[in-house]
Amino acid sequence: MALVLLSAVIALVNGTLEEVFWRGAYVRAFPGIPLLAWVYPSVGFGLWHLAPQSVSTGIGNPSGVVAFVGTATLFGLCWAWVAYRTGPIRWPVISHMLLDFAGLGARVYLIQTPHLDRSRPSPRGHEELGDDPADDDPEKGGTHEETHHRGCTEEGADRSRRPTRCSLRGGLRVHPGIRPRIRPERKGGIGGNCRY
């Protein structure tokens, strides 16, 4: 319940203040100039979301940052259009608060979700690569050692500990936090499959 309350307070404060600054101030200052009242502040609003505390979902993933800023710009354009057409910022504020409550709240809940915590065992009990009995079943692809060394190149295989990264043909890299499931080359396949 405390998380829901915290999410609601954050959404109330953030949604209201951002709308007052990015929509209310510009619409009031430039009532007859759509570019300055609507487009310019929406682009600024999107770029504003490059702030590190706002883009924690995209850290280490450039496409996540681009998607986050692009989405913020798109929502900014929608809210600015409503504010520009109607005058008051009441509806953009309410919409922004609801979006923040859903988004910020989800982020708080996901942080608390046990299955995302890699220090705890997974629900199946096979947290690390090689703990799955299927890895040692020749019918399903061979032993763990055979499977790993055939599926990944030397560059990606860290033999000092359990693998958390592999390098596939074409230079594809798996995020270090993801533990891939490596299977051997299949007939007609392209080789070295990493399953997540």
mmCIF file of C-alpha atoms in Angstrom:
data_model
loop_
_atom_site.group_PDB
_atom_site.id
_atom_site.type_symbol
_atom_site.label_atom_id
_atom_site.label_comp_id
_atom_site.label_asym_id
_atom_site.label_seq_id
_atom_site.Cartn_x
_atom_site.Cartn_y
_atom_site.Cartn_z
ATOM 1 C CA MET A 1 0.000 0.000 0.000
ATOM 2 C CA ALA A 2 2.897 2.332 0.754
ATOM 3 C CA LEU A 3 4.218 1.828 -2.794
ATOM 4 C CA VAL A 4 0.863 2.779 -4.292
ATOM 5 C CA LEU A 5 0.733 5.902 -2.136
ATOM 6 C CA LEU A 6 4.313 6.829 -3.060
ATOM 7 C CA SER A 7 3.534 6.348 -6.763
ATOM 8 C CA ALA A 8 0.428 8.523 -6.445
ATOM 9 C CA VAL A 9 2.343 11.344 -4.730
ATOM 10 C CA ILE A 10 5.142 11.233 -7.326
ATOM 11 C CA ALA A 11 2.593 11.249 -10.167
ATOM 12 C CA LEU A 12 0.655 14.146 -8.630
ATOM 13 C CA VAL A 13 3.727 16.335 -8.151
ATOM 14 C CA ASN A 14 5.585 15.397 -11.346
ATOM 15 C CA GLY A 15 2.558 15.440 -13.652
ATOM 16 C CA THR A 16 1.298 18.773 -12.353
ATOM 17 C CA LEU A 17 4.649 20.586 -12.381
ATOM 18 C CA GLU A 18 5.703 19.335 -15.804
ATOM 19 C CA GLU A 19 2.370 20.329 -17.331
ATOM 20 C CA VAL A 20 2.437 23.781 -15.716
ATOM 21 C CA PHE A 21 5.942 24.402 -17.059
ATOM 22 C CA TRP A 22 5.900 22.637 -20.446
ATOM 23 C CA ARG A 23 2.301 23.288 -21.478
ATOM 24 C CA GLY A 24 0.723 25.984 -19.323
ATOM 25 C CA ALA A 25 3.530 28.545 -19.500
ATOM 26 C CA TYR A 26 4.070 28.228 -23.255
ATOM 27 C CA VAL A 27 0.378 28.174 -24.208
ATOM 28 C CA ARG A 28 -0.236 31.273 -22.098
ATOM 29 C CA ALA A 29 2.883 33.097 -23.359
ATOM 30 C CA PHE A 30 2.300 32.333 -27.071
ATOM 31 C CA PRO A 31 -1.486 31.977 -27.566
ATOM 32 C CA GLY A 32 -1.516 32.574 -31.335
ATOM 33 C CA ILE A 33 1.778 30.989 -32.363
ATOM 34 C CA PRO A 34 1.433 27.181 -32.649
ATOM 35 C CA LEU A 35 5.151 26.579 -33.214
ATOM 36 C CA LEU A 36 6.108 28.292 -29.949
ATOM 37 C CA ALA A 37 3.061 27.217 -27.947
ATOM 38 C CA TRP A 38 2.825 23.634 -29.106
ATOM 39 C CA VAL A 39 5.780 22.171 -31.050
ATOM 40 C CA TYR A 40 8.802 23.840 -29.419
ATOM 41 C CA PRO A 41 7.854 22.974 -25.815
ATOM 42 C CA SER A 42 6.981 19.397 -26.829
ATOM 43 C CA VAL A 43 10.456 18.822 -28.255
ATOM 44 C CA GLY A 44 11.934 20.421 -25.121
ATOM 45 C CA PHE A 45 9.754 18.168 -22.988
ATOM 46 C CA GLY A 46 11.059 15.094 -24.804
ATOM 47 C CA LEU A 47 14.689 16.177 -24.447
ATOM 48 C CA TRP A 48 14.069 16.989 -20.795
ATOM 49 C CA HIS A 49 13.597 13.260 -20.279
ATOM 50 C CA LEU A 50 17.270 12.659 -21.034
ATOM 51 C CA ALA A 51 17.907 13.492 -17.374
ATOM 52 C CA PRO A 52 19.582 10.418 -15.817
ATOM 53 C CA GLN A 53 17.042 10.047 -13.035
ATOM 54 C CA SER A 54 14.250 9.874 -15.628
ATOM 55 C CA VAL A 55 15.860 7.457 -18.078
ATOM 56 C CA SER A 56 16.926 4.690 -15.711
ATOM 57 C CA THR A 57 15.056 2.212 -17.933
ATOM 58 C CA GLY A 58 17.374 2.933 -20.836
ATOM 59 C CA ILE A 59 20.774 2.971 -19.129
ATOM 60 C CA GLY A 60 23.120 0.745 -21.091
ATOM 61 C CA ASN A 61 20.630 0.485 -23.935
ATOM 62 C CA PRO A 62 20.762 3.403 -26.408
ATOM 63 C CA SER A 63 17.569 2.286 -28.146
ATOM 64 C CA GLY A 64 15.793 2.433 -24.775
ATOM 65 C CA VAL A 65 16.841 6.065 -24.337
ATOM 66 C CA VAL A 66 15.707 6.957 -27.864
ATOM 67 C CA ALA A 67 12.371 5.192 -27.350
ATOM 68 C CA PHE A 68 11.840 6.896 -23.987
ATOM 69 C CA VAL A 69 12.622 10.388 -25.336
ATOM 70 C CA GLY A 70 10.560 9.739 -28.482
ATOM 71 C CA THR A 71 7.583 8.574 -26.441
ATOM 72 C CA ALA A 72 7.871 11.595 -24.138
ATOM 73 C CA THR A 73 7.955 13.895 -27.183
ATOM 74 C CA LEU A 74 4.894 12.195 -28.681
ATOM 75 C CA PHE A 75 2.933 12.496 -25.433
ATOM 76 C CA GLY A 76 4.154 16.091 -25.137
ATOM 77 C CA LEU A 77 2.781 16.880 -28.597
ATOM 78 C CA CYS A 78 -0.595 15.345 -27.692
ATOM 79 C CA TRP A 79 -0.848 17.173 -24.369
ATOM 80 C CA ALA A 80 0.313 20.457 -25.944
ATOM 81 C CA TRP A 81 -2.291 20.146 -28.698
ATOM 82 C CA VAL A 82 -5.051 19.625 -26.122
ATOM 83 C CA ALA A 83 -3.794 22.562 -24.031
ATOM 84 C CA TYR A 84 -3.437 24.771 -27.121
ATOM 85 C CA ARG A 85 -6.922 23.933 -28.418
ATOM 86 C CA THR A 86 -8.802 24.062 -25.114
ATOM 87 C CA GLY A 87 -6.883 26.706 -23.132
ATOM 88 C CA PRO A 88 -6.699 25.235 -19.632
ATOM 89 C CA ILE A 89 -4.222 22.467 -18.869
ATOM 90 C CA ARG A 90 -6.643 20.481 -16.697
ATOM 91 C CA TRP A 91 -6.937 17.482 -19.056
ATOM 92 C CA PRO A 92 -3.229 17.244 -19.879
ATOM 93 C CA VAL A 93 -2.455 17.370 -16.129
ATOM 94 C CA ILE A 94 -4.909 14.556 -15.354
ATOM 95 C CA SER A 95 -3.653 12.442 -18.262
ATOM 96 C CA HIS A 96 -0.002 13.051 -17.311
ATOM 97 C CA MET A 97 -0.683 12.125 -13.679
ATOM 98 C CA LEU A 98 -2.383 8.873 -14.706
ATOM 99 C CA LEU A 99 0.462 7.975 -17.066
ATOM 100 C CA ASP A 100 3.085 8.760 -14.416
ATOM 101 C CA PHE A 101 1.172 6.763 -11.819
ATOM 102 C CA ALA A 102 1.055 3.741 -14.118
ATOM 103 C CA GLY A 103 4.639 4.082 -15.366
ATOM 104 C CA LEU A 104 6.441 5.157 -12.211
ATOM 105 C CA GLY A 105 4.379 2.768 -10.142
ATOM 106 C CA ALA A 106 5.230 -0.119 -12.449
ATOM 107 C CA ARG A 107 8.924 0.720 -12.137
ATOM 108 C CA VAL A 108 8.687 0.649 -8.329
ATOM 109 C CA TYR A 109 6.749 -2.638 -8.382
ATOM 110 C CA LEU A 110 9.172 -4.276 -10.822
ATOM 111 C CA ILE A 111 12.110 -3.404 -8.589
ATOM 112 C CA GLN A 112 10.355 -5.273 -5.788
ATOM 113 C CA THR A 113 9.440 -8.313 -7.922
ATOM 114 C CA PRO A 114 11.338 -11.405 -6.659
ATOM 115 C CA HIS A 115 11.705 -13.163 -10.035
ATOM 116 C CA LEU A 116 13.684 -10.190 -11.375
ATOM 117 C CA ASP A 117 16.177 -10.400 -8.514
ATOM 118 C CA ARG A 118 19.046 -12.534 -9.835
ATOM 119 C CA SER A 119 20.316 -13.275 -6.319
ATOM 120 C CA ARG A 120 17.279 -15.485 -5.683
ATOM 121 C CA PRO A 121 16.657 -18.791 -7.443
ATOM 122 C CA SER A 122 14.289 -18.789 -10.376
ATOM 123 C CA PRO A 123 10.859 -20.405 -9.969
ATOM 124 C CA ARG A 124 12.129 -23.551 -11.752
ATOM 125 C CA GLY A 125 15.218 -23.647 -9.556
ATOM 126 C CA HIS A 126 17.563 -23.424 -12.573
ATOM 127 C CA GLU A 127 19.039 -19.970 -12.196
ATOM 128 C CA GLU A 128 22.384 -20.543 -13.835
ATOM 129 C CA LEU A 129 23.304 -22.031 -17.168
ATOM 130 C CA GLY A 130 24.132 -25.678 -16.751
ATOM 131 C CA ASP A 131 21.753 -26.288 -13.842
ATOM 132 C CA ASP A 132 19.008 -27.415 -16.182
ATOM 133 C CA PRO A 133 18.969 -31.223 -16.504
ATOM 134 C CA ALA A 134 18.151 -30.788 -20.211
ATOM 135 C CA ASP A 135 21.637 -29.306 -20.669
ATOM 136 C CA ASP A 136 23.150 -32.732 -20.000
ATOM 137 C CA ASP A 137 20.657 -34.671 -22.103
ATOM 138 C CA PRO A 138 22.290 -35.761 -25.395
ATOM 139 C CA GLU A 139 18.814 -36.066 -26.941
ATOM 140 C CA LYS A 140 18.235 -32.358 -26.366
ATOM 141 C CA GLY A 141 21.580 -31.028 -27.482
ATOM 142 C CA GLY A 142 24.432 -32.592 -25.541
ATOM 143 C CA THR A 143 26.183 -31.776 -22.317
ATOM 144 C CA HIS A 144 26.454 -28.286 -20.958
ATOM 145 C CA GLU A 145 30.155 -28.027 -21.839
ATOM 146 C CA GLU A 146 29.626 -29.246 -25.418
ATOM 147 C CA THR A 147 26.628 -27.011 -25.855
ATOM 148 C CA HIS A 148 28.316 -23.887 -24.577
ATOM 149 C CA HIS A 149 31.566 -24.271 -26.454
ATOM 150 C CA ARG A 150 29.914 -25.135 -29.775
ATOM 151 C CA GLY A 151 27.358 -22.341 -29.486
ATOM 152 C CA CYS A 152 29.563 -19.386 -28.593
ATOM 153 C CA THR A 153 32.886 -18.129 -29.806
ATOM 154 C CA GLU A 154 35.945 -18.015 -27.602
ATOM 155 C CA GLU A 155 35.614 -14.247 -27.243
ATOM 156 C CA GLY A 156 32.311 -14.491 -25.419
ATOM 157 C CA ALA A 157 33.048 -17.520 -23.266
ATOM 158 C CA ASP A 158 34.335 -16.621 -19.821
ATOM 159 C CA ARG A 159 35.564 -19.929 -18.438
ATOM 160 C CA SER A 160 36.464 -18.487 -15.025
ATOM 161 C CA ARG A 161 32.787 -18.431 -14.045
ATOM 162 C CA ARG A 162 29.400 -19.359 -15.402
ATOM 163 C CA PRO A 163 28.763 -17.649 -18.747
ATOM 164 C CA THR A 164 26.620 -14.543 -18.694
ATOM 165 C CA ARG A 165 27.476 -13.364 -22.185
ATOM 166 C CA CYS A 166 28.125 -14.960 -25.527
ATOM 167 C CA SER A 167 29.203 -13.665 -28.878
ATOM 168 C CA LEU A 168 27.313 -14.968 -31.883
ATOM 169 C CA ARG A 169 28.034 -14.747 -35.584
ATOM 170 C CA GLY A 170 27.582 -11.199 -36.759
ATOM 171 C CA GLY A 171 28.834 -9.696 -33.492
ATOM 172 C CA LEU A 172 25.516 -9.837 -31.595
ATOM 173 C CA ARG A 173 26.098 -9.295 -27.895
ATOM 174 C CA VAL A 174 23.854 -10.388 -25.069
ATOM 175 C CA HIS A 175 23.442 -7.995 -22.142
ATOM 176 C CA PRO A 176 25.669 -9.066 -19.207
ATOM 177 C CA GLY A 177 22.670 -9.350 -16.875
ATOM 178 C CA ILE A 178 21.004 -11.982 -19.069
ATOM 179 C CA ARG A 179 22.040 -15.582 -18.665
ATOM 180 C CA PRO A 180 21.697 -17.169 -22.094
ATOM 181 C CA ARG A 181 20.653 -20.727 -22.756
ATOM 182 C CA ILE A 182 23.076 -22.043 -25.336
ATOM 183 C CA ARG A 183 22.095 -24.858 -27.671
ATOM 184 C CA PRO A 184 24.244 -26.527 -30.353
ATOM 185 C CA GLU A 185 23.966 -25.888 -34.056
ATOM 186 C CA ARG A 186 20.892 -27.485 -35.566
ATOM 187 C CA LYS A 187 20.702 -28.985 -39.044
ATOM 188 C CA GLY A 188 19.862 -26.235 -41.474
ATOM 189 C CA GLY A 189 20.268 -23.630 -38.724
ATOM 190 C CA ILE A 190 22.626 -20.706 -38.589
ATOM 191 C CA GLY A 191 24.493 -22.037 -35.569
ATOM 192 C CA GLY A 192 25.023 -20.887 -32.006
ATOM 193 C CA ASN A 193 21.575 -20.111 -30.673
ATOM 194 C CA CYS A 194 21.270 -18.167 -27.425
ATOM 195 C CA ARG A 195 17.849 -18.498 -25.841
ATOM 196 C CA TYR A 196 16.833 -16.083 -23.106
#
